[in-house]
Coordinates of C-alpha atoms in Angstrom, one line a residue:
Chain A
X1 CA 0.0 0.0 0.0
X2 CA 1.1 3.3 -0.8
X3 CA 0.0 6.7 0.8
X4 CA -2.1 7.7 -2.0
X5 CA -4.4 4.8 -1.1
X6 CA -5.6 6.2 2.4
X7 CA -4.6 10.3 1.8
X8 CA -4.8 13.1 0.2
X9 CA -2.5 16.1 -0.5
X10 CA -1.8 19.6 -1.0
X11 CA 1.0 21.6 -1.3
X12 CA 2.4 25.3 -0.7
X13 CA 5.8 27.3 -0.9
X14 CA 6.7 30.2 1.7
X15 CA 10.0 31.8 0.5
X16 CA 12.1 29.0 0.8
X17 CA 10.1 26.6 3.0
X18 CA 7.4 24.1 1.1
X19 CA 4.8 22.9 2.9
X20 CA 2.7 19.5 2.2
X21 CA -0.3 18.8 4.0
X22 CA -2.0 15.7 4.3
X23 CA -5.2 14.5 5.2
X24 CA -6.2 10.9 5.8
X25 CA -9.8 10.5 3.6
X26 CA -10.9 8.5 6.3
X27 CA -10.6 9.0 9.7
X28 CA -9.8 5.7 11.2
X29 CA -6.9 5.7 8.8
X30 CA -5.4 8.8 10.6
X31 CA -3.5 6.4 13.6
X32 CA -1.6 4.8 10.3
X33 CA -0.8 8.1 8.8
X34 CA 0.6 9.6 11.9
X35 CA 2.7 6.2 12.2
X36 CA 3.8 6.6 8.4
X37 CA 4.0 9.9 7.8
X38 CA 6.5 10.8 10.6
X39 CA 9.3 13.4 9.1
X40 CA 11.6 10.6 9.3
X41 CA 9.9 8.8 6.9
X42 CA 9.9 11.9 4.9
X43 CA 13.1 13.2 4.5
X44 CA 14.4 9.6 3.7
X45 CA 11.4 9.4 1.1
X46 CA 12.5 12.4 -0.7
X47 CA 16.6 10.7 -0.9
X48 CA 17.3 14.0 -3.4
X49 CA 15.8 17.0 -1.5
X50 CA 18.0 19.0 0.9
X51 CA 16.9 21.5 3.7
X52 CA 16.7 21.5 7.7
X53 CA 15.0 18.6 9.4
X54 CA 11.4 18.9 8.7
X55 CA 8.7 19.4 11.4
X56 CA 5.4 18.2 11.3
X57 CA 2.3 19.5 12.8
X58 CA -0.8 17.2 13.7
X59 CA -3.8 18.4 13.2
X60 CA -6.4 15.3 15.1
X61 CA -9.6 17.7 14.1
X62 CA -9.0 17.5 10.8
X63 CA -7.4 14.1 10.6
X64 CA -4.0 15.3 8.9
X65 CA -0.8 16.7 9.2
X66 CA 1.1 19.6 8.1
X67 CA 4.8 19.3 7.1
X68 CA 7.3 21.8 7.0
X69 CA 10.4 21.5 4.8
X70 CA 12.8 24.4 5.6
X71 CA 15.1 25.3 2.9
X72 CA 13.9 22.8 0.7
X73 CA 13.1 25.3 -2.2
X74 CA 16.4 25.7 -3.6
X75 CA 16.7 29.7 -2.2
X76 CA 13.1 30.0 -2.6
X77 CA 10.7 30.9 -5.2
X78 CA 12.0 34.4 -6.6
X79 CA 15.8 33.0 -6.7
X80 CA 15.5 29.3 -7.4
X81 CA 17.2 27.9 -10.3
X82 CA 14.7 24.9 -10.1
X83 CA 12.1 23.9 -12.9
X84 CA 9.3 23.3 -10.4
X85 CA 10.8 26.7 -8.3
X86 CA 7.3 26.6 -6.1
X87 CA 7.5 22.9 -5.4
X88 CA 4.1 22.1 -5.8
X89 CA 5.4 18.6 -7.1
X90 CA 6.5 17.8 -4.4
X91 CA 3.4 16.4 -2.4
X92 CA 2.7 14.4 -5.5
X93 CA 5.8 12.3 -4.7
X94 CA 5.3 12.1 -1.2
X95 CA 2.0 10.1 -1.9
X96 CA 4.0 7.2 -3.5
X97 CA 4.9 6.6 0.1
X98 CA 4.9 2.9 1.2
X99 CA 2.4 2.5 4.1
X100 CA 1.9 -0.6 6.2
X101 CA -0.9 -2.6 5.5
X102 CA -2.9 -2.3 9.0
Chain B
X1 CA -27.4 30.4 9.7
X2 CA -29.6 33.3 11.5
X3 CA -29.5 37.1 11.5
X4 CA -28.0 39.3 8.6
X5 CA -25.3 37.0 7.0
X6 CA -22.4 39.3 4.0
X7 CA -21.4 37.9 1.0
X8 CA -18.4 38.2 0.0
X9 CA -16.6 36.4 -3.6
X10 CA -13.3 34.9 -3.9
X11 CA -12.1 36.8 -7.2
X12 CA -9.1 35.9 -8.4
X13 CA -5.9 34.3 -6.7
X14 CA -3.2 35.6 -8.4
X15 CA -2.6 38.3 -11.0
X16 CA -3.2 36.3 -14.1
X17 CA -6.0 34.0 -12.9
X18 CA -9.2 33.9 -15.5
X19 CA -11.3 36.6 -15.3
X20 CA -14.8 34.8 -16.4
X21 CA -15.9 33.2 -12.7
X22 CA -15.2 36.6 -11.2
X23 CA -17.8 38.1 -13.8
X24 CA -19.7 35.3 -13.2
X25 CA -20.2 36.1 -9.8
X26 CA -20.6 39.9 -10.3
X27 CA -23.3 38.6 -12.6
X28 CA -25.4 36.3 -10.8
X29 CA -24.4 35.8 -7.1
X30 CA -26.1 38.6 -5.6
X31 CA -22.8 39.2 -4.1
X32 CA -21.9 42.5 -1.4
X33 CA -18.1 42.7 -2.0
X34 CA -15.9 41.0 -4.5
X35 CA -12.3 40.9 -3.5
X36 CA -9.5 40.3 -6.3
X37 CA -5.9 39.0 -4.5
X38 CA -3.4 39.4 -6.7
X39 CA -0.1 40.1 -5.5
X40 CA 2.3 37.4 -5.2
X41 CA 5.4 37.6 -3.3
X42 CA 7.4 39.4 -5.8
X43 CA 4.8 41.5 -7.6
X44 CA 5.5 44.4 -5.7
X45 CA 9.3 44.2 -6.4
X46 CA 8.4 43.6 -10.3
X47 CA 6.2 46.4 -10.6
X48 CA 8.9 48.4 -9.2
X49 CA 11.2 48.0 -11.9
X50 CA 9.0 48.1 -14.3
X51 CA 7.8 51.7 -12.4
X52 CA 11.9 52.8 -12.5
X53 CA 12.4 51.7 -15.8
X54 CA 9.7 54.1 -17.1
X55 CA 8.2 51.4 -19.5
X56 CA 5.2 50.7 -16.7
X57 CA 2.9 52.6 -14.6
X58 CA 3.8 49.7 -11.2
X59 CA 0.2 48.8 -10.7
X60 CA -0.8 45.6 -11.6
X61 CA -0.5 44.6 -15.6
X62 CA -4.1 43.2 -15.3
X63 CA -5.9 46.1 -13.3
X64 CA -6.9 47.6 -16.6
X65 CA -8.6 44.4 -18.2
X66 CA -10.3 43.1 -14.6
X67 CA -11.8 46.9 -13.9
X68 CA -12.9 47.4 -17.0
X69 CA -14.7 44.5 -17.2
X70 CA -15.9 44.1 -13.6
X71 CA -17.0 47.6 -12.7
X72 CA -20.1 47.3 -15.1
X73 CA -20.8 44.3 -13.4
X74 CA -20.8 45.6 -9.9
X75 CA -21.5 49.4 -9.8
X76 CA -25.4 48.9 -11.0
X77 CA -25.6 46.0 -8.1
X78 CA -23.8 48.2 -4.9
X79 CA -20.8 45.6 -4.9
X80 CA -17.9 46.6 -3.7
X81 CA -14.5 45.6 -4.8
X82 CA -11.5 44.8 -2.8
X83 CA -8.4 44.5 -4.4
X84 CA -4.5 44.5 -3.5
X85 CA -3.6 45.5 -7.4
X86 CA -2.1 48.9 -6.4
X87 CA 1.2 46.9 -6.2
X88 CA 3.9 49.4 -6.4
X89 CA 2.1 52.3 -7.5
X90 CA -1.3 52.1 -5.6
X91 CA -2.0 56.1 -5.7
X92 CA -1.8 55.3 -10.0
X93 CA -3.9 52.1 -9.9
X94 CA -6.3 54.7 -8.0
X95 CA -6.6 57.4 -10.5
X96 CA -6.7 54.8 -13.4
X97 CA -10.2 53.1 -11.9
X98 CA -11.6 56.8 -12.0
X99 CA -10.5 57.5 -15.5
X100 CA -11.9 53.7 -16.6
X101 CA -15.4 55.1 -14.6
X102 CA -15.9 57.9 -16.0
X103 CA -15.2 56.4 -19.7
X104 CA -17.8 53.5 -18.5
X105 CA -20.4 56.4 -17.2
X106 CA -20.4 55.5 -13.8
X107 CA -20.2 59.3 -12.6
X108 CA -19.5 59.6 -8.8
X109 CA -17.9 56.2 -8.6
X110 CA -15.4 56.4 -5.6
X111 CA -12.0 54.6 -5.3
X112 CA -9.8 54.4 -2.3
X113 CA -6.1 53.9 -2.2
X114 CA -4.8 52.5 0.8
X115 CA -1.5 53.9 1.5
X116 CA 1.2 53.1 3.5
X117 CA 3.2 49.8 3.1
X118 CA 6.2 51.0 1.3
X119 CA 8.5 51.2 3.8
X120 CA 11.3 51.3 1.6
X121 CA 13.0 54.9 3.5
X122 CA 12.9 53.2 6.6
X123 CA 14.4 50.2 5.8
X124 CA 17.3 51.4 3.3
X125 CA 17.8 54.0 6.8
X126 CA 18.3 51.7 9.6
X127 CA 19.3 47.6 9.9
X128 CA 16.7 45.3 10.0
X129 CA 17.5 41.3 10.9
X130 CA 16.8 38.9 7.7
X131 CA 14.1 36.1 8.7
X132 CA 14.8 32.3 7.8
X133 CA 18.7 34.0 6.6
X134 CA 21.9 34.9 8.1
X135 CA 22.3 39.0 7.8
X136 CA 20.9 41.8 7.9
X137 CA 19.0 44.5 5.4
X138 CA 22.2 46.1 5.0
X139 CA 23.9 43.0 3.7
X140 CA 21.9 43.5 1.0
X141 CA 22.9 47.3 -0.1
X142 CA 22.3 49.0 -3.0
X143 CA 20.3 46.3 -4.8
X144 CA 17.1 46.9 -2.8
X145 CA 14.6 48.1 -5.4
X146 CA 11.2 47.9 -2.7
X147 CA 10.2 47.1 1.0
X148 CA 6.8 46.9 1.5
X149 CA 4.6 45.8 4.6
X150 CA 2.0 43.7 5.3
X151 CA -0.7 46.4 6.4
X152 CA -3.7 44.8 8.1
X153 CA -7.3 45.9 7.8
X154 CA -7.4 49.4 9.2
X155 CA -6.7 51.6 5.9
X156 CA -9.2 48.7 4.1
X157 CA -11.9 49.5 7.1
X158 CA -11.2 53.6 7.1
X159 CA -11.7 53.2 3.1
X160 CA -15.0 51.7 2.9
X161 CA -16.3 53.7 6.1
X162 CA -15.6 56.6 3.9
X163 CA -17.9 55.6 0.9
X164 CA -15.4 53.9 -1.5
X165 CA -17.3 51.8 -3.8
X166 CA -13.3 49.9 -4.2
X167 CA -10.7 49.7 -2.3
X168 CA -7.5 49.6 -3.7
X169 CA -4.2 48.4 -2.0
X170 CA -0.7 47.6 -2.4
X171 CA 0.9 45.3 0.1
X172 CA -1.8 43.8 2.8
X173 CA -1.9 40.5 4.2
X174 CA -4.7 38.6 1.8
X175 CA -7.5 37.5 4.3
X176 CA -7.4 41.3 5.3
X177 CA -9.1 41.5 1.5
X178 CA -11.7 39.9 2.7
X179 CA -11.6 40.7 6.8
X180 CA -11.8 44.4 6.5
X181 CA -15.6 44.4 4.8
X182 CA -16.4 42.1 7.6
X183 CA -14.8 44.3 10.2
X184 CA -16.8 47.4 8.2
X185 CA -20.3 45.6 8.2
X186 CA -20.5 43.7 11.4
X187 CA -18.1 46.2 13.2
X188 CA -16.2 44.0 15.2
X189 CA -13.7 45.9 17.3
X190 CA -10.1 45.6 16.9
X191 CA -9.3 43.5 20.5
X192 CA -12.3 40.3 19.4
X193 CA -9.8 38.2 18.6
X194 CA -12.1 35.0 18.3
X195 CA -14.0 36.9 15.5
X196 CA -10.8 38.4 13.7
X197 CA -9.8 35.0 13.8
X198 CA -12.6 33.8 12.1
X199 CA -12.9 36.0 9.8
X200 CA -8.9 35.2 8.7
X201 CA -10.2 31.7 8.3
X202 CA -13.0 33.0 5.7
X203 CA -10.5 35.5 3.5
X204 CA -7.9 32.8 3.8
X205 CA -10.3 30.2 2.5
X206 CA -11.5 32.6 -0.5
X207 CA -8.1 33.9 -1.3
X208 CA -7.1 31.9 -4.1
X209 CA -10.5 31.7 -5.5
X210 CA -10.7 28.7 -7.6
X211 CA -8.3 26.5 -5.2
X212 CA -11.5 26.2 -2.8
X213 CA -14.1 24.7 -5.5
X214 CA -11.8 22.2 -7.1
X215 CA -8.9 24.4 -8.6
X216 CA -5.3 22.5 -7.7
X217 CA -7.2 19.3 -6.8
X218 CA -7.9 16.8 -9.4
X219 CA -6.3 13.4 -9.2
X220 CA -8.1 11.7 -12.3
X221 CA -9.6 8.3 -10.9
X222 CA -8.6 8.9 -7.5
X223 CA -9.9 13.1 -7.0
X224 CA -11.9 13.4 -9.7
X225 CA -13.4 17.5 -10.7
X226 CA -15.9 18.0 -13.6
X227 CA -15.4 20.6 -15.7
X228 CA -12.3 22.3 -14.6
X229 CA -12.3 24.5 -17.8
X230 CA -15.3 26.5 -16.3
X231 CA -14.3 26.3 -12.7
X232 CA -16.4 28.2 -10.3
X233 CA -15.1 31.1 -7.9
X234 CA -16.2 30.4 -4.8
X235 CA -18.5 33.1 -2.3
X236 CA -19.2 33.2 1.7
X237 CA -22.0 33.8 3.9
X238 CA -20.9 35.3 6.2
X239 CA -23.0 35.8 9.6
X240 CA -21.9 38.3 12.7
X241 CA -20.2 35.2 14.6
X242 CA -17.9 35.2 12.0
X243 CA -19.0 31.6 11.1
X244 CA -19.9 31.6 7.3
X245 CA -21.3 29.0 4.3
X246 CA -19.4 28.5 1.2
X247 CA -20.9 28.4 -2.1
X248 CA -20.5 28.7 -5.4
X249 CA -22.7 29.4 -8.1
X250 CA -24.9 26.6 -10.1
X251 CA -24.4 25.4 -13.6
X252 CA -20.4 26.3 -13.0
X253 CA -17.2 23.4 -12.5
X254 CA -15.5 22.0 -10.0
X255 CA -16.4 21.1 -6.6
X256 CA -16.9 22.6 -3.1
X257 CA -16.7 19.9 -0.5
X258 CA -14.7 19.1 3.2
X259 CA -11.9 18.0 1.1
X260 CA -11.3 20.8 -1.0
X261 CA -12.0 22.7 1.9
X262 CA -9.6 21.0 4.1
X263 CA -6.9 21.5 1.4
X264 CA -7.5 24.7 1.5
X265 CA -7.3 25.4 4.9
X266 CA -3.8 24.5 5.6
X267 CA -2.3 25.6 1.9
X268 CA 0.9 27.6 2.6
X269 CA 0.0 27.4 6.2
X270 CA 3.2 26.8 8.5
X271 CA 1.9 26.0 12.2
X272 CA -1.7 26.0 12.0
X273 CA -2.2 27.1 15.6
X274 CA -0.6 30.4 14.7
X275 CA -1.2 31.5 11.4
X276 CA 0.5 35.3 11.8
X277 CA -1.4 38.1 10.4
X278 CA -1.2 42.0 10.8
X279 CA -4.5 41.6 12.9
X280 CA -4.6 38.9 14.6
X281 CA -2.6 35.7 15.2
X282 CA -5.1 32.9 13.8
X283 CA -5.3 29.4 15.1
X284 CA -7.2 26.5 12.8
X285 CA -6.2 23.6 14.4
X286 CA -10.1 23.1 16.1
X287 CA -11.9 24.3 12.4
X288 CA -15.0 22.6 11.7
X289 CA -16.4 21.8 8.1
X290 CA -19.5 20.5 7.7
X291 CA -21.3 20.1 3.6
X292 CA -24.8 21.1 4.2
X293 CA -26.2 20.6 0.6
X294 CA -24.4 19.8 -2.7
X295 CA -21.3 22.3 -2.9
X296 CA -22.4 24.3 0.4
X297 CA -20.1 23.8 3.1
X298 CA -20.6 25.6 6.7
X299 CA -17.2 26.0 8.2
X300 CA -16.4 27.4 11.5
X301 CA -14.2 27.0 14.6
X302 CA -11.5 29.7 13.8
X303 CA -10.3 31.4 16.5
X304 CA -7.6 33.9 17.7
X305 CA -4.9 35.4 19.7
X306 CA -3.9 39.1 19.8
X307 CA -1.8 40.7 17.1
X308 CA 1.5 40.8 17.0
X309 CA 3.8 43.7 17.8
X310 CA 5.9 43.8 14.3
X311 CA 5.2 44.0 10.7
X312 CA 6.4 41.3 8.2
X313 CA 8.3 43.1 5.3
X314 CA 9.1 41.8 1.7
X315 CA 12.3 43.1 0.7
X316 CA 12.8 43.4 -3.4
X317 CA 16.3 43.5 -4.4
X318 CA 18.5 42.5 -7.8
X319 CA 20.1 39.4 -7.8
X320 CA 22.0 39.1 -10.9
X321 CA 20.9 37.0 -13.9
X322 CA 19.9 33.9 -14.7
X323 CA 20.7 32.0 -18.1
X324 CA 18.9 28.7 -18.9
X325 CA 19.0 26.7 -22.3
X326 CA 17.3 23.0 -23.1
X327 CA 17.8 20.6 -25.3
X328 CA 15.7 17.8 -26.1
X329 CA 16.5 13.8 -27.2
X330 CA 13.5 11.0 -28.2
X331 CA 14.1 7.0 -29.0
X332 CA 16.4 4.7 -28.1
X333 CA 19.3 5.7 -26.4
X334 CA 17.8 8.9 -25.5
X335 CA 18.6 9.6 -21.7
X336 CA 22.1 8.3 -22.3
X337 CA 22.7 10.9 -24.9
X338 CA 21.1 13.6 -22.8
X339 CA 23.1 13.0 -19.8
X340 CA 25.7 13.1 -22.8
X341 CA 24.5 17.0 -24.0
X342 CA 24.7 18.0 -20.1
X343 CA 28.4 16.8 -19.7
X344 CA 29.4 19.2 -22.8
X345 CA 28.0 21.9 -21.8
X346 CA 29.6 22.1 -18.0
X347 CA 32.8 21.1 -19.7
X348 CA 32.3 23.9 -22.4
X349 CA 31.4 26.5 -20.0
X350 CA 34.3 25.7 -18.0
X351 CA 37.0 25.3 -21.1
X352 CA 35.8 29.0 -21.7
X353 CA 35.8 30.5 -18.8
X354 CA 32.2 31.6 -18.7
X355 CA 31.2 33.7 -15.2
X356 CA 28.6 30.9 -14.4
X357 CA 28.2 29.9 -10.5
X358 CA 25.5 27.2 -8.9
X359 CA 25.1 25.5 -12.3
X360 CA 22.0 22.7 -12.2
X361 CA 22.3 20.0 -14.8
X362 CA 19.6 17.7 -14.6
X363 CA 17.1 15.5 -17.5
X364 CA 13.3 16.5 -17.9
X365 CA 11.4 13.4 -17.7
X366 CA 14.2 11.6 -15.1
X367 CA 15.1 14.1 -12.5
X368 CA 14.0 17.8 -13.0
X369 CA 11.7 17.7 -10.3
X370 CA 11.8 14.1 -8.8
X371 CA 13.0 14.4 -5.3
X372 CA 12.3 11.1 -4.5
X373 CA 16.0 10.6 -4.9
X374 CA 16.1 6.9 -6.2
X375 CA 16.7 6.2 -9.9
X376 CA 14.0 5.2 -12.6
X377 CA 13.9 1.8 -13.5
X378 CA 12.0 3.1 -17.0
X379 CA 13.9 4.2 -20.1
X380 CA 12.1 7.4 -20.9
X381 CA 10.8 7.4 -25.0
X382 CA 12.3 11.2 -24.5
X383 CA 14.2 13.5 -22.5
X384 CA 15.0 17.1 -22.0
X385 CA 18.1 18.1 -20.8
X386 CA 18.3 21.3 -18.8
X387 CA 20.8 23.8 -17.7
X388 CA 20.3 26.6 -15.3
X389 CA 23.2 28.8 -13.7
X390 CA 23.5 32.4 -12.5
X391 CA 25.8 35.1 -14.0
X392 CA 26.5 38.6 -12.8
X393 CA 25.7 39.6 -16.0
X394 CA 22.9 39.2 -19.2
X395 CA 26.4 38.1 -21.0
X396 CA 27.3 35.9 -18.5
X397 CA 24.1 34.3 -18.1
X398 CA 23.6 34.2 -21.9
X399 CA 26.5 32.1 -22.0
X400 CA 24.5 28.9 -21.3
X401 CA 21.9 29.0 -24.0
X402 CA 24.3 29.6 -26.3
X403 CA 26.6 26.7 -25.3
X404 CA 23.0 24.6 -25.0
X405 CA 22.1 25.9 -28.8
X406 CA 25.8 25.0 -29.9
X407 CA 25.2 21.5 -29.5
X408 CA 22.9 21.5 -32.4
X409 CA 25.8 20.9 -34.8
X410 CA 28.9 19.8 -31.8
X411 CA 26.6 17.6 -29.3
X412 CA 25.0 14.7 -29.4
X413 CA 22.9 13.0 -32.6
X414 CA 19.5 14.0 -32.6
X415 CA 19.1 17.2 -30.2
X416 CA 16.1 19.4 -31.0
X417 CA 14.1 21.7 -30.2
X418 CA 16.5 24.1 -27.7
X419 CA 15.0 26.7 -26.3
X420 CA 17.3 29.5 -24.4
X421 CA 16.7 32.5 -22.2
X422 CA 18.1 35.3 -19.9
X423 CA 16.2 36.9 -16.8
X424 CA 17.0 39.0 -14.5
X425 CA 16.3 38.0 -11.1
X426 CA 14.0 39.8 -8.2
X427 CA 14.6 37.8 -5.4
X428 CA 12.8 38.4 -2.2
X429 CA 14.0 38.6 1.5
X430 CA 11.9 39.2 4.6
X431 CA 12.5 41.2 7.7
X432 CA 10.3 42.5 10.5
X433 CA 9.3 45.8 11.5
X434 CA 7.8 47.4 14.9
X435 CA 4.4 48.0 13.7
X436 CA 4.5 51.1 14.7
X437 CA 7.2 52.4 12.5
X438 CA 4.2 52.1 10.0
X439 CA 1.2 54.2 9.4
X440 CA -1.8 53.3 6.9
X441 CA -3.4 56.3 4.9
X442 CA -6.1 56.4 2.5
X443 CA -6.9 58.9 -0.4
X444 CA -10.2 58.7 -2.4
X445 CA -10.5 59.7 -5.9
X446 CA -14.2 60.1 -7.7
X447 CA -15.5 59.6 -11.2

């Protein structure tokens, strides 16, 4: 299973931070995307992004979370030699994510 | 809902966004205010240049096209537009909508210009502290071309209590678009932090327009959105509480639902418990959304803290050029002979000394913008190979496309279509500001 099975995603760009959000479709899967989605998981998900550990916010309400990726933007939007300078691919590839099963 | 409830349209969310649902709305959705937010992080600092170099006015490139068509829309109906297109010449963008009223016969039409957020003096006379960067304002010297900051609601609030039928402003923060016509109508005082917190929740929610009904969302077989191509703006209800319903009008695409909404809710939002505004620090974490009919959602649970004491600033300034050129391979053998074309070109630049720094090499279709940082099993049918670096210079930076276009007849076989280009770059840096160090004024200008 992969995260795109239980989740949805969006994502934003703040100078040079991005920001993905997630939210679990249902919300008795949002134990086993707080146990998958940890920034550990993350950051060793996306092997080719730089940046300052990320830091995740959980949001129980709303049955998501909120990542922050510091300095993951290449300088940010207005300086970034990137072809996606936003990053708004990014939370795209975070939903190939390998989730346990149960 | 109960009592008197303000509607209030979602407009645009960005300078170049389609005009049509915006009309749409002014047409048939019985709306109070519109609000158009259009000024992205380095508008300001573009219109500036533009402004200096004589060539532009340094309001927004659009303002002409959106007023002309919207104010015949909204005059005859008493709505009331909101917009931040004043961008770096606000007191311009101002006397513009008066000429574009009196050519459309809308005689007494007033227009506001809320004043104040270029703070460029003081910031170019003192040394402000970069945010998220080592250094200071100073570091950055002589090639500072604008400072502007985030105003709140009070010149939005002063403008429509004096009669403006729009409001015009530079830099504000974007819910204020849309929280300073709720702070006008319901007059909510300045310390109700639970309300201004609210409120922030509606203008962030309606900020970038088509994002809430379906814009930015589609997934085919897994999200799916009909009719994208005539996406609806979205509107809110908004009642005294500061709770509102979201809507958007019938027979238009896309879809307004608790996902969308949730999506929406936390887009470029860093800690959701603290969402840092000129007015009021906003908390969402405990927001409720609720669908009550078929794209109606009823969303509250916003709430607030009190303001902070400092300003956030934008700080334009030059940052040399940028050079890019691409190149691109199909069939077999392709990425091979890509990865090939980006191996000349470093070694060419380098062999001729060209003032390039912080080259990026990299193979559209392979690893452009795949951070996933593990390699494709897949041989692509086609790639693109793409090289970006930064020069002091336009001759510097031109340097790239033009080793990128040599390969043509010295690179690899079968390398078409390159494409090259120079731009000079307007980067952005923050700082913050004691709020007091800035002061919000409005003018008014009639037809």
């Amino acid at each position: 299973m992969i995260l795109r099975d239980i989740a949805h995603v969006r994502t934003g760009d703040k100078g040079d931070i991005s920001q993905i959000a997630v939210f679990a479709y249902r919300p008795e899967d949002y134990p086993r995307l707080l146990a998958s989605v940890t920034p550990q998981a993350v950051a060793q998900h996306f092997g080719g992004l730089g940046g300052r550990p990320i830091v995740r916010y959980e949001l129980p309400d709303l049955h998501a979370v909120n990542l922050v990726l510091e300095g993951a933007l290449l300088g940010g939007v207005t300086r970034s030699l990137a072809l996606d300078a936003h990053g708004k691919t990014l939370g795209a590839q975070l939903l190939d994510l390998p989730i346990s099963p149960e | 809902m109960s009592g008197r409830t303000v509607r209030i349209g979602g407009g645009a969310g960005f300078s170049g966004d389609r005009i049509e649902p915006a009309l749409d709305l002014l047409a048939r959705g019985d709306l109070d205010y519109l609000a158009f937010e259009c000024l992205a992080e380095r508008t300001i600092g573009l219109a500036q240049a533009a402004r200096r170099g004589g060539a532009k006015p340094g309001f927004d490139p659009m303002l002409d096209e959106r007023m002309r068509a919207a104010l015949p829309l909204a005059h005859p109906r008493g709505v009331k537009i909101v917009t931040n297109m004043g961008a770096a010449n606000t007191a311009a963008a101002v006397t513009h909508v008066t000429e574009i009223a009196r050519e459309l016969g809308l005689p007494g039409f007033r227009t506001a210009a809320v004043l104040g957020d270029d703070v460029l003096e003081t910031i170019l006379g003192g040394e402000f502290p970069l945010v998220d960067r080592e250094g200071t304002s100073r570091d950055l010297g002589a090639s500072i071309v604008a400072a502007n900051a985030y105003l709140g609601t009070e010149g939005i609030v002063a403008a429509l209590q004096g009669g403006a039928d729009a409001v015009i402003t530079g830099r504000v923060c974007d819910p204020a678009l849309f929280l300073g016509p709720l702070i006008h109508e319901f007059g909510w005082a300045s310390d109700d932090w639970a309300r201004l917190g609210q409120g922030t929740l509606v203008g962030h929610l309606l900020e970038c327009a088509g994002q809430l009904c379906g814009g930015y969302f589609a997934d085919p077989g897994v999200k799916d959105v009909p009719d994208l191509a005539r996406l609806g703006f979205p509107y809110a209800d908004v009642s005294a509480d500061g709770t509102a319903e979201f809507g958007k009008l019938a027979d238009t695409g896309g879809r307004l639902d608790v996902a969308t909404c949730k999506e929406q809710l936390l887009y470029e939002i860093l800690d959701p418990g603290a969402y840092l505004q000129a007015d009021v620090v906003a908390d969402f974490r405990q927001v409720r959304i609720r669908e009550t009919a078929r794209d109606r959602v009823a969303v509250s649970g916003g709430a607030g803290r009190p303001r902070p004491d400092t300003l956030k600033v934008s700080i334009s300034y030059e940052d040399g050029y940028v050079g890019e050129g691409q190149v691109s391979y199909a069939g077999a053998g392709a990425q091979a002979r890509g990865q090939l074309a980006l191996e000349i070109v470093r070694e060419r630049l380098r062999l001729t000394g060209a003032p390039v720094s912080d080259l990026r090499l990299e193979l559209i279709g392979v690893n452009a913008i795949d951070r996933r940082g593990r390699p494709s099993v897949h041989e692509p049918g086609e790639v693109r190979a793409r090289v970006a670096g930064r020069a002091a210079t336009q001759a510097g930076a031109d340097r790239i496309g033009a080793e990128v276009e040599a390969l043509y007849t010295n690179g690899p076989a079968g390398g078409g279509g390159v494409t090259r280009s120079v731009r000079s770059v307007l980067a952005v840096a923050s700082t913050l500001i004691d709020r007091t160090l800035v002061t919000p004024r409005v003018q008014f200008e009639a037809a």
